[in-house]
Amino acid sequence: MKGIVLAGGSGTRLRPLTGALSKHLLPVYDKPMLYYPLSVLMLAGVRDILMITTPEHAGMFRGLLGDGTQLGMRLEYTTQAEPNGIAEALLIGADFTGDDQVALVLGDNLFHGPRFTKILDDSISELDGCALFGYRVTDPQRYAVGEIDVAGRLRSLEEKPAHPRSDLAITGLYMYDNDVVGIAKNLAPSARGELEITDVNRAYLAQGRARLTELGRGFAWLDMGTHESLLHAGQYVQLLEQRQGVRIACVEEVALNRGFITPEQCRRLGAGMPGTYGAYVEEIAARHLSASAA
């Protein structure tokens, strides 16, 4: 499976913070926003990832992560000239995806919760068409909404409905088989002139090949696209990290746990980062080294 992080857009809702900087590079407590969606793909075992950015910010992303070698990954970069819809990312990344399955994640989404790695692994192993992830919200009018039957099967999908049939929002993480490129190519722009990801998902639903996994109680899904939600995300990360002594979306730790890098490689990454974050990376590497020596 290949991965795509869609980190384009102008970030107008976060002005003036985004006057000179991509919102996806803004700090969310102790790390850039980009680390949170990137770590989701890494948790899913995806090592080949395409970053889609705006033309003016592409160099900043490459400067942050390089080609991914240090994390045992392959990162590539391209741009989305205009915000023409989430589904356009599938067309931009078509050559990169090739004949593989693809996981697409939005660059301003944070996911955190119990058994998340297993949820992702199961979704990939059972993928037959389209895998979506739902989260119950109090304001479903703001989102694409999925309706499920008593057996948990997906019945309908609506985009920002005035009168939602459920409170189950479709989050910004999508997994597809390789048919998705052809489906995206046949989309017509919506009334707002965009290629809508909900239309892609509806095409799979019409084929009976769209599955929705609900992220239940104890799980957190945050969209960090406004000043308020950005602040809430930072507070959430700070609270959990300080109380539990672990780091959310520490890409070095995820790379180590997924076997992308060795404990010694992880230790060297931590040693190259002065401060508490680097010290944490060194500490988790030391734990792995001690465990392997025992």
Coordinates of C-alpha atoms in Angstrom, one line a residue:
M1 CA 0.0 0.0 0.0
K2 CA 1.2 3.5 -0.9
G3 CA 0.3 6.6 1.2
I4 CA -0.7 10.2 0.4
V5 CA -0.8 13.1 2.8
L6 CA -2.8 16.0 1.4
A7 CA -1.2 19.1 2.9
G8 CA -2.3 21.7 0.4
G9 CA -4.7 24.6 0.7
S10 CA -4.1 28.2 1.8
G11 CA -5.1 27.8 5.5
T12 CA -7.3 30.9 5.3
R13 CA -9.1 29.9 8.5
L14 CA -5.8 30.2 10.4
R15 CA -4.8 33.6 9.2
P16 CA -2.6 35.5 10.2
L17 CA -0.7 32.4 11.4
T18 CA -0.5 31.1 7.9
G19 CA 0.5 34.3 6.3
A20 CA 4.0 33.0 5.6
L21 CA 3.9 29.4 6.8
S22 CA 1.9 26.4 5.8
K23 CA -0.6 25.4 8.5
H24 CA 0.7 21.9 8.3
L25 CA 4.0 23.0 9.8
L26 CA 2.5 24.9 12.7
P27 CA 3.3 23.5 16.1
V28 CA 0.8 21.3 17.8
Y29 CA 2.3 21.3 21.3
D30 CA 5.7 19.8 20.7
K31 CA 5.8 18.8 17.1
P32 CA 4.6 20.0 13.6
M33 CA 1.1 19.4 12.7
L34 CA 2.3 17.2 9.8
Y35 CA 3.7 14.6 12.2
Y36 CA 0.2 13.6 13.3
P37 CA -1.3 12.5 9.9
L38 CA 2.1 11.1 8.8
S39 CA 2.3 8.9 11.9
V40 CA -1.1 7.5 11.0
L41 CA 0.2 6.1 7.7
M42 CA 3.3 4.9 9.5
L43 CA 1.2 3.1 12.1
A44 CA -0.5 1.4 9.1
G45 CA 2.9 0.1 8.0
V46 CA 3.0 2.4 5.0
R47 CA 6.6 3.3 4.0
D48 CA 6.2 4.9 0.6
I49 CA 4.4 8.2 1.0
L50 CA 3.6 11.2 -1.3
M51 CA 3.4 14.6 0.3
I52 CA 1.1 17.0 -1.7
T53 CA 1.7 20.6 -0.7
T54 CA 1.3 24.0 -2.1
P55 CA 3.9 25.2 -4.6
E56 CA 5.2 28.0 -2.2
H57 CA 5.6 25.6 0.7
A58 CA 7.1 22.5 -0.9
G59 CA 10.7 23.4 0.1
M60 CA 9.7 23.7 3.7
F61 CA 8.3 20.2 3.8
R62 CA 11.3 18.7 2.1
G63 CA 13.5 20.6 4.6
L64 CA 11.7 19.1 7.5
L65 CA 11.6 15.4 6.4
G66 CA 13.9 15.0 3.5
D67 CA 13.5 11.8 1.5
G68 CA 12.5 9.8 4.6
T69 CA 15.6 7.7 4.7
Q70 CA 16.3 8.5 8.3
L71 CA 12.9 7.0 9.2
G72 CA 13.4 4.0 7.0
M73 CA 10.9 5.4 4.5
R74 CA 10.6 6.8 1.0
L75 CA 9.0 10.2 0.8
E76 CA 8.2 12.1 -2.4
Y77 CA 6.8 15.5 -2.9
T78 CA 4.5 17.2 -5.4
T79 CA 2.1 20.1 -5.4
Q80 CA -1.5 21.0 -5.8
A81 CA -1.7 24.3 -7.6
E82 CA -5.2 25.1 -6.4
P83 CA -7.5 23.6 -3.7
N84 CA -9.6 21.7 -6.2
G85 CA -10.9 19.1 -3.8
I86 CA -9.7 16.2 -1.8
A87 CA -10.3 13.7 -4.6
E88 CA -7.9 15.5 -6.8
A89 CA -5.1 14.2 -4.6
L90 CA -5.8 10.7 -6.0
L91 CA -5.3 12.0 -9.5
I92 CA -2.2 14.0 -8.6
G93 CA -0.8 10.9 -7.0
A94 CA -1.8 8.4 -9.7
D95 CA 1.7 7.8 -11.1
F96 CA 3.1 7.4 -7.6
T97 CA 0.4 5.0 -6.6
G98 CA 0.9 2.8 -9.7
D99 CA -0.9 -0.5 -9.3
D100 CA -1.0 -0.4 -5.5
Q101 CA -3.7 0.2 -2.9
V102 CA -3.6 3.7 -1.4
A103 CA -4.3 5.3 2.0
L104 CA -5.1 9.0 1.8
V105 CA -5.0 11.2 5.0
L106 CA -5.7 14.9 5.4
G107 CA -2.8 16.9 6.7
D108 CA -4.7 18.6 9.5
N109 CA -6.2 15.5 11.1
L110 CA -5.2 14.0 14.4
F111 CA -6.1 10.5 15.4
H112 CA -5.3 8.9 18.7
G113 CA -6.9 6.0 20.6
P114 CA -6.7 2.4 21.8
R115 CA -5.8 -0.4 19.4
F116 CA -5.4 2.0 16.5
T117 CA -2.6 0.0 15.0
K118 CA -4.8 -3.1 15.0
I119 CA -7.7 -1.2 13.5
L120 CA -5.5 0.0 10.7
D121 CA -3.9 -3.4 10.1
D122 CA -7.3 -5.1 10.0
S123 CA -8.7 -2.5 7.6
I124 CA -5.8 -3.1 5.2
S125 CA -5.9 -6.9 5.4
E126 CA -9.7 -6.9 4.8
L127 CA -9.7 -4.1 2.1
D128 CA -12.0 -4.8 -0.7
G129 CA -12.9 -1.5 -2.3
C130 CA -13.0 1.4 0.2
A131 CA -12.4 1.6 3.9
L132 CA -13.7 4.6 5.8
F133 CA -13.5 5.6 9.5
G134 CA -16.4 7.2 11.3
Y135 CA -16.5 9.3 14.5
R136 CA -19.6 10.5 16.4
V137 CA -19.9 14.3 16.7
T138 CA -22.3 16.8 18.0
D139 CA -22.3 18.9 14.9
P140 CA -22.6 16.5 11.9
Q141 CA -23.8 19.2 9.6
R142 CA -20.1 20.3 9.2
Y143 CA -19.0 16.9 7.8
A144 CA -19.6 14.1 5.4
V145 CA -21.9 11.8 7.3
G146 CA -22.4 8.1 7.1
E147 CA -25.6 6.2 8.0
I148 CA -25.2 2.6 9.2
D149 CA -27.8 -0.2 9.7
V150 CA -28.3 -2.3 12.8
A151 CA -25.6 -4.7 11.6
G152 CA -23.1 -1.8 11.2
R153 CA -23.2 -1.9 7.4
L154 CA -22.9 1.5 5.6
R155 CA -26.2 2.5 4.0
S156 CA -25.7 6.1 2.9
L157 CA -23.2 9.0 2.6
E158 CA -24.1 12.7 2.7
E159 CA -21.9 15.7 2.3
K160 CA -22.6 18.4 5.0
P161 CA -26.3 17.6 5.2
A162 CA -28.7 20.2 6.6
H163 CA -30.6 17.4 8.3
P164 CA -28.1 14.6 9.0
R165 CA -29.4 11.0 9.1
S166 CA -26.8 10.2 11.8
D167 CA -24.1 11.8 13.9
L168 CA -21.4 9.6 12.4
A169 CA -18.9 11.9 10.7
I170 CA -16.5 10.5 8.0
T171 CA -13.0 11.4 9.1
G172 CA -10.1 12.4 7.0
L173 CA -8.6 9.0 6.5
Y174 CA -9.5 6.8 3.5
M175 CA -8.2 3.5 2.2
Y176 CA -8.8 2.3 -1.4
D177 CA -8.0 -0.4 -3.8
N178 CA -6.5 0.5 -7.1
D179 CA -9.9 1.1 -8.8
V180 CA -10.0 4.5 -7.1
V181 CA -7.9 6.2 -9.7
G182 CA -10.4 5.3 -12.4
I183 CA -13.3 6.4 -10.2
A184 CA -11.6 9.7 -9.5
K185 CA -10.9 10.3 -13.2
N186 CA -14.6 10.0 -14.0
L187 CA -15.8 12.5 -11.3
A188 CA -17.5 15.7 -12.3
P189 CA -16.8 18.8 -10.2
S190 CA -19.4 19.6 -7.6
A191 CA -21.4 22.8 -7.3
R192 CA -18.5 24.4 -5.5
G193 CA -16.1 23.4 -8.3
E194 CA -14.3 20.7 -6.5
L195 CA -13.7 17.0 -6.9
E196 CA -15.4 15.6 -3.9
I197 CA -14.1 12.6 -1.9
T198 CA -17.6 11.8 -0.9
D199 CA -18.5 11.2 -4.5
V200 CA -15.6 8.7 -4.7
N201 CA -16.9 7.0 -1.6
R202 CA -20.5 6.9 -2.9
A203 CA -19.2 5.2 -6.1
Y204 CA -17.8 2.4 -3.9
L205 CA -21.0 2.3 -1.8
A206 CA -23.1 1.9 -5.0
Q207 CA -20.9 -1.1 -5.8
G208 CA -21.4 -2.6 -2.3
R209 CA -17.7 -2.2 -1.6
A210 CA -17.6 0.6 1.0
R211 CA -17.0 -0.4 4.6
L212 CA -17.1 2.0 7.6
T213 CA -15.2 1.3 10.9
E214 CA -16.5 3.4 13.8
L215 CA -13.8 4.9 16.0
G216 CA -15.5 4.4 19.4
R217 CA -15.4 5.8 22.9
G218 CA -12.0 6.6 24.2
F219 CA -10.8 7.6 20.7
A220 CA -9.9 11.2 19.7
W221 CA -10.2 12.6 16.2
L222 CA -9.5 16.3 15.8
D223 CA -9.5 18.6 12.7
M224 CA -6.8 21.2 13.4
G225 CA -8.0 23.7 10.8
T226 CA -9.2 26.6 13.0
H227 CA -7.6 28.6 15.8
E228 CA -9.9 26.9 18.4
S229 CA -9.4 23.4 17.1
L230 CA -5.6 23.9 16.8
L231 CA -5.5 25.1 20.5
H232 CA -7.6 22.1 21.6
A233 CA -5.4 19.7 19.8
G234 CA -2.3 21.1 21.5
Q235 CA -4.0 21.0 24.9
Y236 CA -5.0 17.4 24.3
V237 CA -1.5 16.3 23.3
Q238 CA 0.1 18.2 26.2
L239 CA -2.3 16.7 28.8
L240 CA -1.8 13.1 27.6
E241 CA 2.0 13.4 27.1
Q242 CA 2.6 15.0 30.5
R243 CA 0.3 12.6 32.4
Q244 CA 1.3 9.4 30.7
G245 CA 4.9 10.1 29.9
V246 CA 4.5 9.1 26.2
R247 CA 4.6 11.1 23.0
I248 CA 1.7 11.1 20.5
A249 CA 2.8 11.0 16.9
C250 CA 6.5 10.7 17.6
V251 CA 7.5 9.5 14.1
E252 CA 10.9 8.1 15.3
E253 CA 9.1 5.9 17.9
V254 CA 6.6 4.8 15.3
A255 CA 9.4 3.9 12.8
L256 CA 11.1 1.9 15.5
N257 CA 8.0 0.1 16.7
R258 CA 7.1 -0.7 13.1
G259 CA 10.6 -2.1 12.3
F260 CA 11.4 0.7 9.8
I261 CA 14.6 1.5 11.7
T262 CA 16.8 -0.2 14.3
P263 CA 17.1 0.9 17.9
E264 CA 20.6 2.2 17.2
Q265 CA 19.3 4.2 14.3
C266 CA 16.6 5.6 16.5
R267 CA 19.2 6.4 19.2
R268 CA 21.2 8.4 16.8
L269 CA 18.2 10.4 15.6
G270 CA 17.4 11.3 19.3
A271 CA 21.0 12.3 19.9
G272 CA 20.8 14.7 17.0
M273 CA 17.9 16.6 18.6
P274 CA 18.8 18.5 21.7
G275 CA 15.9 19.0 24.2
T276 CA 13.2 16.9 25.7
Y277 CA 11.9 15.5 22.4
G278 CA 15.3 14.2 21.5
A279 CA 15.9 12.8 25.0
Y280 CA 12.6 10.9 24.7
V281 CA 13.6 9.4 21.4
E282 CA 17.0 8.3 22.9
E283 CA 15.1 6.8 25.9
I284 CA 12.8 4.6 23.8
A285 CA 15.8 3.5 21.8
A286 CA 17.6 2.6 25.0
R287 CA 14.6 0.5 26.2
H288 CA 14.6 -1.5 22.9
L289 CA 18.3 -2.0 23.1
S290 CA 18.0 -3.2 26.7
A291 CA 15.1 -5.6 25.8
S292 CA 17.0 -7.1 22.9
A293 CA 20.1 -7.6 25.1
A294 CA 18.1 -9.3 27.9

